[in-house]
XYZ file of C-alpha atoms in Angstrom:
683
model
C 69.906 78.955 99.263
C 68.075 78.598 95.930
C 70.855 76.362 94.609
C 70.688 74.136 97.690
C 66.889 73.883 97.397
C 67.174 73.004 93.708
C 69.750 70.300 94.401
C 67.627 68.870 97.235
C 64.635 68.568 94.915
C 66.829 66.826 92.350
C 68.010 64.306 94.972
C 64.442 63.497 96.075
C 63.306 63.205 92.474
C 66.114 60.822 91.535
C 65.466 58.707 94.621
C 61.808 58.524 93.620
C 62.777 57.290 90.164
C 65.015 54.668 91.762
C 62.151 53.538 94.027
C 59.809 52.937 91.102
C 62.562 51.055 89.274
C 62.826 48.652 92.210
C 59.102 47.961 91.858
C 59.920 46.693 88.335
C 57.854 49.432 86.766
C 59.098 49.690 83.229
C 60.956 52.871 82.574
C 60.232 54.678 79.353
C 62.794 56.350 77.175
C 61.419 59.656 78.436
C 62.240 58.843 82.061
C 65.683 57.714 80.993
C 66.217 60.976 79.169
C 65.007 62.862 82.267
C 67.679 61.173 84.367
C 70.281 62.134 81.803
C 69.094 65.739 82.014
C 69.427 65.623 85.788
C 72.917 64.186 85.421
C 73.933 66.960 83.025
C 72.473 69.643 85.269
C 74.291 68.342 88.340
C 77.451 67.976 86.285
C 77.168 71.620 85.173
C 76.606 72.800 88.753
C 79.627 70.742 89.797
C 81.820 72.449 87.192
C 80.462 75.881 88.139
C 81.210 75.369 91.832
C 84.794 74.307 91.004
C 85.114 77.319 88.691
C 83.859 79.775 91.305
C 86.045 78.247 94.015
C 89.023 78.687 91.703
C 88.152 82.320 90.910
C 87.602 83.175 94.578
C 90.847 81.469 95.626
C 92.898 83.074 92.839
C 91.549 86.548 93.688
C 92.381 85.986 97.343
C 95.913 84.768 96.549
C 96.571 87.690 94.207
C 95.456 90.150 96.874
C 97.469 88.380 99.561
C 100.601 88.798 97.452
C 100.495 92.563 98.026
C 99.338 92.694 101.637
C 97.519 90.589 104.226
C 93.868 89.978 103.397
C 90.972 88.314 105.176
C 90.108 84.830 103.942
C 86.684 84.980 102.176
C 85.206 82.242 104.368
C 81.577 82.979 103.466
C 82.185 82.659 99.733
C 84.340 79.531 100.017
C 81.753 77.789 102.214
C 79.009 78.736 99.747
C 80.799 77.186 96.789
C 82.001 74.155 98.815
C 78.422 73.328 99.848
C 77.319 73.660 96.246
C 80.228 71.429 95.156
C 79.389 68.685 97.667
C 75.651 68.685 96.930
C 76.176 68.735 93.165
C 78.670 65.871 93.418
C 76.227 63.860 95.535
C 73.432 64.383 92.989
C 75.731 63.451 90.124
C 76.849 60.199 91.792
C 73.283 59.151 92.705
C 71.930 59.782 89.218
C 74.951 58.181 87.569
C 74.389 55.007 89.620
C 70.692 55.071 88.815
C 71.417 55.261 85.098
C 73.803 52.318 85.442
C 71.150 50.313 87.358
C 68.555 50.764 84.610
C 70.949 49.137 82.110
C 69.894 51.493 79.356
C 72.403 52.536 76.760
C 73.898 55.903 77.579
C 73.157 57.290 74.158
C 73.094 60.926 73.180
C 70.248 63.081 74.314
C 68.030 64.001 71.408
C 69.743 66.443 69.023
C 66.521 68.409 68.707
C 66.574 69.070 72.456
C 70.163 70.256 72.191
C 69.211 72.732 69.468
C 66.456 74.053 71.733
C 69.074 74.578 74.459
C 71.254 76.488 72.023
C 68.411 78.773 70.933
C 67.270 79.486 74.479
C 70.831 80.155 75.603
C 71.525 82.493 72.693
C 68.464 84.570 73.636
C 69.251 84.623 77.363
C 72.964 85.394 76.896
C 72.154 87.993 74.245
C 69.685 89.831 76.457
C 72.122 89.644 79.392
C 74.725 91.570 77.397
C 72.524 93.812 75.231
C 70.219 95.206 77.940
C 73.068 96.493 80.199
C 74.890 98.008 77.195
C 71.749 99.766 75.939
C 70.899 100.942 79.461
C 74.432 102.385 79.575
C 73.573 104.479 76.517
C 70.199 105.629 77.851
C 71.561 106.491 81.306
C 74.406 108.608 79.958
C 72.190 110.385 77.432
C 69.791 111.374 80.215
C 72.259 112.069 83.026
C 75.415 113.234 81.224
C 75.844 114.069 77.513
C 75.726 112.347 74.137
C 79.515 112.114 74.102
C 79.483 110.325 77.453
C 77.215 107.668 75.925
C 79.723 106.744 73.193
C 81.228 103.891 75.229
C 77.761 102.417 75.607
C 76.992 102.874 71.909
C 80.108 100.966 70.865
C 79.432 98.167 73.334
C 75.774 97.995 72.265
C 76.709 97.606 68.600
C 79.145 94.820 69.445
C 76.668 93.049 71.775
C 73.780 93.286 69.287
C 76.019 92.193 66.405
C 77.392 89.215 68.307
C 73.848 88.247 69.301
C 72.630 88.527 65.695
C 75.366 86.246 64.369
C 74.650 83.728 67.170
C 70.944 83.805 66.256
C 71.760 83.008 62.623
C 74.152 80.223 63.653
C 71.568 78.666 65.993
C 68.512 78.923 63.750
C 70.207 78.200 60.402
C 72.207 75.380 61.998
C 75.520 76.509 60.573
C 78.893 75.350 61.935
C 79.145 75.298 65.715
C 82.480 77.114 65.872
C 80.966 80.586 66.419
C 78.410 79.299 68.936
C 81.178 77.601 70.886
C 83.136 80.876 71.065
C 80.013 82.877 71.936
C 79.092 80.632 74.849
C 82.707 80.341 76.000
C 82.896 84.150 76.228
C 79.656 84.267 78.240
C 80.866 81.438 80.475
C 84.064 83.326 81.320
C 82.306 86.688 81.741
C 79.445 85.506 83.926
C 81.488 83.025 85.946
C 83.588 85.994 87.106
C 80.504 88.017 88.024
C 78.950 84.927 89.645
C 81.770 85.037 92.174
C 80.388 88.417 93.313
C 76.668 88.089 92.492
C 75.389 84.466 92.532
C 72.389 85.416 90.375
C 74.644 85.106 87.330
C 75.015 81.377 88.015
C 71.946 81.010 85.789
C 73.797 82.444 82.760
C 76.968 80.560 83.648
C 74.950 77.363 83.923
C 73.249 77.901 80.534
C 76.573 78.749 78.880
C 78.087 75.549 80.239
C 75.162 73.444 79.051
C 75.342 75.150 75.664
C 79.033 74.380 75.280
C 78.131 70.747 75.828
C 75.223 71.106 73.391
C 77.494 72.462 70.639
C 79.563 69.307 71.010
C 76.485 67.063 70.803
C 74.990 68.728 67.711
C 78.302 68.715 65.858
C 78.213 65.992 63.221
C 79.261 65.189 59.676
C 76.449 67.350 58.337
C 77.009 70.170 60.834
C 80.726 70.601 61.248
C 82.553 72.475 63.968
C 84.844 74.517 61.718
C 83.433 76.961 59.197
C 83.463 75.938 55.538
C 84.167 79.240 53.844
C 83.470 77.723 50.446
C 79.715 77.774 51.140
C 77.755 80.925 50.300
C 76.108 80.921 53.740
C 79.486 80.953 55.494
C 80.756 83.701 53.218
C 77.646 85.801 53.922
C 78.042 85.307 57.685
C 81.710 86.269 57.470
C 80.864 89.463 55.574
C 78.134 90.370 58.075
C 80.530 89.740 60.979
C 83.169 91.984 59.430
C 80.601 94.740 58.881
C 79.337 94.491 62.457
C 82.881 94.722 63.789
C 83.798 97.502 61.348
C 80.914 99.796 62.384
C 82.080 100.554 65.961
C 85.735 100.531 64.912
C 85.142 102.935 62.045
C 83.125 105.210 64.318
C 85.754 105.087 67.070
C 88.812 105.601 64.885
C 87.348 107.186 61.774
C 84.285 109.330 62.300
C 85.292 110.405 65.830
C 88.528 111.870 64.471
C 86.375 114.287 62.490
C 83.806 114.887 65.226
C 83.945 118.098 67.213
C 81.192 119.768 69.175
C 81.098 123.263 70.625
C 79.107 123.997 73.766
C 78.094 127.504 74.848
C 76.562 128.255 78.246
C 74.914 131.639 78.525
C 75.619 133.916 81.465
C 71.858 134.558 81.651
C 71.495 131.377 83.725
C 74.223 132.323 86.226
C 73.257 132.455 89.895
C 72.981 135.972 91.313
C 75.452 135.115 94.078
C 77.940 132.265 94.304
C 79.993 130.790 97.110
C 83.507 129.608 96.274
C 84.759 126.962 98.672
C 88.466 126.117 98.639
C 90.323 123.312 100.390
C 93.405 124.351 102.365
C 95.265 121.060 102.058
C 98.561 121.628 103.857
C 100.410 123.579 106.531
C 101.005 126.695 104.454
C 100.884 129.660 106.860
C 98.216 132.321 106.418
C 100.436 135.059 105.015
C 99.359 138.675 104.578
C 99.278 138.092 100.829
C 96.960 135.106 101.236
C 94.708 136.897 103.735
C 94.422 140.037 101.619
C 93.467 138.140 98.469
C 90.945 136.002 100.342
C 89.236 139.011 101.929
C 89.328 140.879 98.605
C 87.493 138.047 96.840
C 85.027 137.703 99.709
C 84.365 141.440 99.602
C 83.001 141.401 96.049
C 79.255 141.979 96.017
C 78.232 138.661 94.422
C 81.096 136.457 95.643
C 81.413 134.682 98.967
C 84.560 132.761 99.885
C 84.822 129.872 102.345
C 87.604 127.460 103.257
C 87.630 123.790 104.234
C 90.379 123.101 106.775
C 91.839 119.642 107.546
C 91.376 118.449 111.129
C 94.059 115.787 111.371
C 96.119 115.133 114.467
C 99.390 115.790 112.641
C 100.613 117.097 109.275
C 103.931 115.558 108.414
C 105.956 115.131 105.250
C 108.817 116.185 103.027
C 107.491 118.047 100.024
C 110.676 118.520 98.022
C 112.252 121.780 96.962
C 110.850 125.266 96.621
C 112.468 128.343 95.106
C 112.266 131.352 97.370
C 114.147 134.604 97.678
C 117.015 132.791 99.351
C 117.345 130.206 96.566
C 116.491 126.499 96.516
C 115.343 125.231 99.903
C 113.835 122.000 101.147
C 110.264 122.191 102.381
C 109.228 119.844 105.173
C 106.501 119.983 107.829
C 105.856 118.258 111.094
C 102.978 120.058 112.763
C 100.618 118.736 115.415
C 97.219 120.234 114.670
C 94.931 118.643 117.278
C 96.915 116.775 119.947
C 100.563 116.620 120.949
C 100.740 112.827 121.305
C 102.108 110.532 118.618
C 100.224 107.993 116.546
C 100.787 104.994 118.822
C 99.781 106.869 121.965
C 96.530 107.964 120.329
C 95.844 104.416 119.145
C 96.247 103.082 122.670
C 93.911 105.698 124.162
C 90.309 104.414 124.518
C 87.618 106.533 122.899
C 86.087 107.396 126.276
C 89.444 108.729 127.501
C 90.369 111.118 124.670
C 89.964 113.981 127.138
C 93.236 112.826 128.759
C 95.220 113.690 125.618
C 97.233 116.915 125.415
C 95.465 119.277 123.018
C 97.249 121.863 120.875
C 96.793 125.482 121.972
C 97.130 128.481 119.652
C 97.854 126.122 116.788
C 97.422 126.425 113.038
C 93.721 125.469 112.891
C 92.717 127.661 115.824
C 94.527 130.736 114.489
C 93.329 130.153 110.930
C 89.712 129.847 111.983
C 89.670 132.838 114.313
C 91.536 135.115 111.891
C 89.472 134.135 108.851
C 86.063 134.297 110.556
C 87.009 137.705 111.928
C 87.549 138.731 108.291
C 84.124 137.412 107.269
C 85.337 134.158 105.687
C 83.492 131.012 106.744
C 85.531 127.952 107.734
C 84.366 124.349 107.441
C 86.190 121.486 109.144
C 87.070 118.152 107.550
C 88.009 115.559 110.208
C 90.688 113.176 108.927
C 92.127 109.908 110.202
C 95.855 109.428 110.907
C 97.673 109.046 107.594
C 100.090 106.477 109.008
C 97.584 103.656 108.702
C 94.104 104.807 107.693
C 94.656 106.921 104.550
C 92.878 109.851 106.266
C 89.434 109.396 104.674
C 86.414 107.585 106.053
C 85.163 104.265 104.676
C 83.452 101.103 105.894
C 86.746 99.518 106.938
C 87.835 102.357 109.256
C 84.509 103.867 110.400
C 84.918 102.525 113.931
C 88.351 104.180 114.193
C 86.871 107.369 112.740
C 84.512 107.551 115.711
C 87.582 108.116 117.898
C 88.861 110.753 115.480
C 85.584 112.634 115.726
C 85.658 112.339 119.533
C 89.091 114.022 119.453
C 87.806 116.689 117.046
C 84.821 117.395 119.329
C 87.099 117.740 122.350
C 89.482 120.008 120.402
C 86.647 122.295 119.241
C 85.313 122.564 122.798
C 88.722 123.385 124.277
C 89.656 125.973 121.613
C 86.239 127.645 121.653
C 85.772 127.080 117.907
C 82.220 125.772 118.208
C 80.538 128.944 116.971
C 83.508 130.069 114.873
C 83.443 127.264 112.348
C 80.452 126.734 110.083
C 80.017 123.046 109.183
C 81.546 119.588 109.022
C 82.578 117.875 105.783
C 83.059 114.100 105.697
C 85.288 112.868 102.867
C 84.057 109.371 101.951
C 86.693 107.542 99.956
C 89.351 104.883 100.232
C 92.939 104.457 99.059
C 92.284 103.449 95.479
C 95.868 102.373 94.830
C 95.538 99.546 97.376
C 92.790 96.964 97.027
C 94.233 94.604 99.612
C 90.918 94.247 101.435
C 88.373 95.151 98.774
C 88.107 91.782 97.008
C 88.047 89.544 100.041
C 85.874 91.851 102.134
C 83.222 91.722 99.427
C 81.950 88.469 100.907
C 81.958 89.897 104.409
C 78.368 90.996 103.908
C 78.031 92.758 107.255
C 80.982 95.124 106.802
C 79.268 97.515 104.397
C 75.932 97.406 106.198
C 77.597 98.117 109.548
C 79.679 100.919 108.061
C 76.589 102.512 106.561
C 74.673 102.319 109.859
C 77.561 103.676 111.951
C 78.010 106.622 109.596
C 74.283 107.403 109.692
C 74.378 107.388 113.503
C 77.504 109.563 113.494
C 75.747 112.212 111.402
C 73.062 112.438 114.090
C 75.765 112.994 116.738
C 77.433 115.683 114.612
C 74.121 117.510 114.195
C 73.549 117.384 117.945
C 77.007 118.907 118.481
C 76.318 121.614 115.900
C 73.106 122.598 117.664
C 75.018 122.718 120.965
C 77.803 124.874 119.519
C 75.583 127.259 117.598
C 72.629 127.818 119.952
C 74.382 128.324 123.289
C 72.181 125.747 125.016
C 73.685 123.782 127.891
C 74.888 120.285 127.102
C 72.378 118.885 129.579
C 69.517 120.467 127.635
C 70.938 119.266 124.331
C 71.211 115.711 125.630
C 67.618 115.809 126.796
C 66.359 116.713 123.306
C 65.057 113.992 120.984
C 66.522 113.393 117.530
C 63.453 115.071 116.003
C 63.922 118.183 118.159
C 67.608 118.330 117.285
C 66.788 118.062 113.575
C 64.261 120.906 113.865
C 66.814 123.171 115.543
C 69.468 122.131 113.053
C 67.207 122.895 110.078
C 66.765 126.463 111.343
C 70.533 126.875 111.545
C 70.920 125.359 108.077
C 68.332 127.720 106.623
C 70.329 130.671 108.000
C 73.548 129.175 106.548
C 75.054 128.855 110.023
C 75.935 125.170 109.698
C 75.801 122.063 107.534
C 76.912 118.423 107.607
C 78.075 117.454 104.141
C 79.735 114.735 102.118
C 82.629 114.911 99.686
C 83.305 112.084 97.249
C 84.799 111.204 93.860
C 83.082 111.731 90.534
C 82.900 108.137 89.334
C 80.917 107.041 92.379
C 77.921 108.743 90.752
C 78.017 105.834 88.313
C 76.748 103.654 91.169
C 73.390 105.375 90.709
C 72.812 103.719 87.318
C 70.668 101.148 89.137
C 68.893 100.869 92.485
C 71.506 99.100 94.605
C 74.716 100.445 96.136
C 76.966 97.601 95.037
C 79.713 99.841 93.685
C 79.923 101.449 97.117
C 79.831 97.952 98.621
C 82.756 96.987 96.386
C 84.807 100.054 97.335
C 83.753 99.719 100.981
C 82.466 103.262 101.265
C 79.094 104.703 102.234
C 78.027 107.784 100.296
C 74.302 107.382 99.611
C 72.942 106.097 101.993
C 73.229 107.930 104.362
C 70.591 110.201 102.845
C 70.717 112.997 105.412
C 73.580 115.019 103.888
C 72.919 118.731 103.567
C 75.297 119.068 100.618
C 77.161 116.546 98.493
C 80.413 117.755 96.959
C 81.579 115.774 93.930
C 85.290 116.075 93.167
C 86.017 115.956 89.422
C 89.692 115.152 89.219
C 90.441 115.734 85.551
C 92.541 118.163 83.549
C 93.628 118.998 80.020
C 91.841 118.062 76.803
C 88.078 117.477 77.108
C 88.184 118.040 80.857
C 85.864 121.062 80.507
C 83.333 118.887 78.702
C 83.736 116.217 81.379
C 83.166 118.798 84.110
C 80.018 119.994 82.327
C 78.742 116.411 82.163
C 79.189 116.046 85.912
C 77.460 119.381 86.499
C 74.445 117.851 84.746
C 74.720 114.625 86.766
C 75.130 116.417 90.106
C 72.024 118.460 89.323
C 70.067 115.309 88.499
C 71.030 113.498 91.700
C 71.339 116.337 94.239
C 69.834 119.477 92.710
C 70.691 122.703 94.527
C 72.317 120.643 97.305
C 75.017 119.383 94.938
C 78.419 121.057 94.813
C 80.674 120.529 91.765
C 84.297 120.460 92.868
C 87.009 120.960 90.262
C 90.692 120.068 90.307
C 93.351 122.761 90.680
C 96.149 120.950 88.837
C 95.239 122.495 85.468
C 95.948 125.665 83.530
C 94.624 128.896 85.003
C 92.562 129.427 81.845
C 90.885 126.000 82.157
C 90.208 126.514 85.852
C 88.443 129.839 85.257
C 86.533 128.253 82.364
C 85.327 125.375 84.588
C 84.204 127.785 87.281
C 82.244 129.661 84.612
C 80.667 126.404 83.403
C 79.324 125.671 86.903
C 78.367 129.309 87.434
C 76.487 129.585 84.119
C 74.826 126.239 84.689
C 73.273 127.918 87.701
C 75.165 126.503 90.701
C 75.245 128.846 93.706
C 77.941 126.770 95.463
C 81.167 125.705 93.700
C 84.379 124.263 95.138
C 87.991 123.537 94.241
C 90.633 121.217 95.599
C 92.923 122.860 96.528
C 93.721 126.509 97.117
C 97.087 125.456 98.467
C 98.581 121.979 98.683
C 102.047 120.453 98.476
C 104.690 122.906 97.351
C 105.473 122.947 93.638
C 108.671 121.421 92.364
C 111.070 123.762 90.587
C 110.518 122.226 87.134
C 106.807 121.363 87.435
C 105.879 123.295 84.284
C 108.448 121.628 82.023
C 108.792 118.180 83.606
C 105.126 117.538 84.459
C 105.996 117.344 88.154
C 103.389 117.634 90.905
C 101.998 121.050 91.711
C 98.510 120.715 93.096
C 97.544 123.944 94.817
C 95.976 126.738 92.741
C 97.867 129.537 94.479
C 101.012 127.411 94.745
C 100.995 127.278 90.946
C 99.944 130.782 90.010
C 100.489 132.934 93.111
C 97.970 134.481 95.469
C 97.073 137.163 92.946
C 95.475 134.367 90.860
C 92.698 134.216 93.470
C 91.935 137.873 92.840
C 91.908 137.290 89.075
C 89.535 134.347 89.506
C 87.151 136.314 91.734
C 87.188 139.312 89.397
C 86.361 137.086 86.436
C 83.448 135.383 88.199
C 82.078 138.626 89.619
C 81.142 139.594 86.063
C 79.399 136.540 84.529
C 80.200 135.940 80.867
C 79.157 133.351 78.307
C 81.526 130.402 78.302
C 82.395 128.254 75.294
C 84.201 124.915 75.311
C 84.678 122.053 72.896
C 84.574 118.300 72.802
C 87.501 117.026 70.728
C 86.513 113.804 68.964
C 90.151 112.776 68.477
C 90.355 112.323 72.238
C 86.779 111.014 72.655
C 87.828 108.244 75.053
C 89.600 110.580 77.456
C 87.545 110.859 80.668
C 84.467 109.215 79.074
C 86.121 105.808 79.537
C 85.358 106.017 83.264
C 81.666 105.451 82.538
C 82.507 101.846 81.682
C 82.352 101.355 85.465
C 78.584 101.681 85.099
C 78.536 98.417 83.159
C 80.461 96.645 85.913
C 78.043 98.042 88.484
C 75.047 96.715 86.534
C 76.478 93.199 86.860
C 76.988 93.630 90.625
C 73.456 92.897 91.763
C 72.289 93.762 95.266
C 69.269 94.893 97.237
C 67.500 98.031 95.979
C 68.438 100.619 98.577
C 69.062 103.935 96.811
C 66.557 106.772 97.293
C 64.597 108.619 94.632
C 66.357 111.528 92.946
C 67.066 114.309 93.550
C 68.141 113.489 97.087
C 65.734 114.738 99.762
C 63.466 116.189 97.045
C 65.825 119.087 96.436
C 64.966 121.448 93.612
C 66.741 120.917 90.311
C 68.923 123.773 89.173
C 67.678 123.260 85.625
C 64.165 121.963 85.111
């Protein structure tokens, strides 16, 4: 809209100039130069619109190569309108210049140098400020080591800016300035395709490229003359600036090691260990005995998160049992007996006509475990055939049907007061970005997804109050949202229920600014909604420096969610590392810690030697490992871990996403931290 308004003003201004020319009012050189400026501006906008159309089209075509994608109509129309208006302005002004019969000489070189200086400052600040903010954010939220990426980028950005300043003010060769503005043109033209605010930088970079051409002359050459002392000095400074981050990254960091020690004095008096049960492994006596043993320890409470999906199906390879090598495959209906297509064709208001599973895995698990004192949470999941199980903006409407089926299943199996809470896993299939790029310009998708999820949480809370209080459904329906929330808060205070979110670790990087554009990009809604009771953050890392990475996320989770944050660690690691990570969270002070997964796909025979998949903790180490873990955590001990500088980039590289998020500019929508004014674990 701003671009269209600007172009309209330019058209009216140029027409006014033409009107005065017809009245034979003599035009000064200044008015002639003004028209040339207008021509150059419209020409730059014309190039930018073509550039952005090309980027948008190429992104769409690349995505369409892998799978069908929605045409980004909104974005294409935006750039087409800008193209047409800019072309119209250019033609009008070009004709006006021809009508005045003035020589089309060069615009004053002094003006071009002013453009170069202004552009250097603007482009420099546009790269330096985000890089420095990256450093500050990670120092405050994570650790010094997590800020290393930002430090390196800051040195490079400041160094490049310094050299450009020297080149612009000392009027050296234009070669470096050309490269500097070309880099900014490419960088910001890409981000302009997603956030039009960066058109300003793209526009300045384009004008500056033209300015470098105009100021190039016999006295100020394009190529560098390395025979001059000034050029030699600039070359030396450039090498030093480049050498500093490189020497730190590949020299000093090889020698850098840091040891962290967390005292057991800060450990919570009691901790809850929540484990995901991620497959159809039966609840054996061995599993049950180890679970109840751990739950029976005085300062340990165990809970499980069970998947509520209509069907678990898959071939999980080979497993070695007492009878030798056998193939492991499952095909279990957990909620309803119908197949995927039948469920898809059933309207949401007719899910009660489906055939619900009786005495199935989920029902027996829940009743047996709660009878043994182990709380069970439910995680509703979408059909894996098409929706990748987890909830996001693209499938939220289909998830409403899934929850309707889950509600009906809980009512029919009498599990309302036997399960504790509901966990919503907000993520998407990160290996497929077939809709992400093109849906970016579908502005309503993310907003609608966010609103539907917020409304769904209200419905879930109403159901929880119904299941836990014993009130009739008629009375529950008659209650206002405020009354439901009051009743729900009482249940939450007594730890009888909760409605919580689970998400991936790097989505916390979206909180580096005040918009939710990273979530918009991934088409997920995490925060907002803001009404989650707990937020579980899954830290999927293992091996070298993963303990340090987990500690960094413990700090971040505390900053954003306080006591309502739940650090979730990854089970595909060594038993020693897993116990160490649990101790890190425990000694940090967390009363609630989770792990994906207690049991998952069966382990392959050679998983230890061939690096094959083996995700579940007890699949890897046996059910007795749960007892060893609980025994270790029942007696808090100091925990020590190291950051290995040789592998400094491992896991910390993910924070580079923060920089991308800073360039995706949207409306400020995020709440103040910690969420819902929760208490910090560490003050």
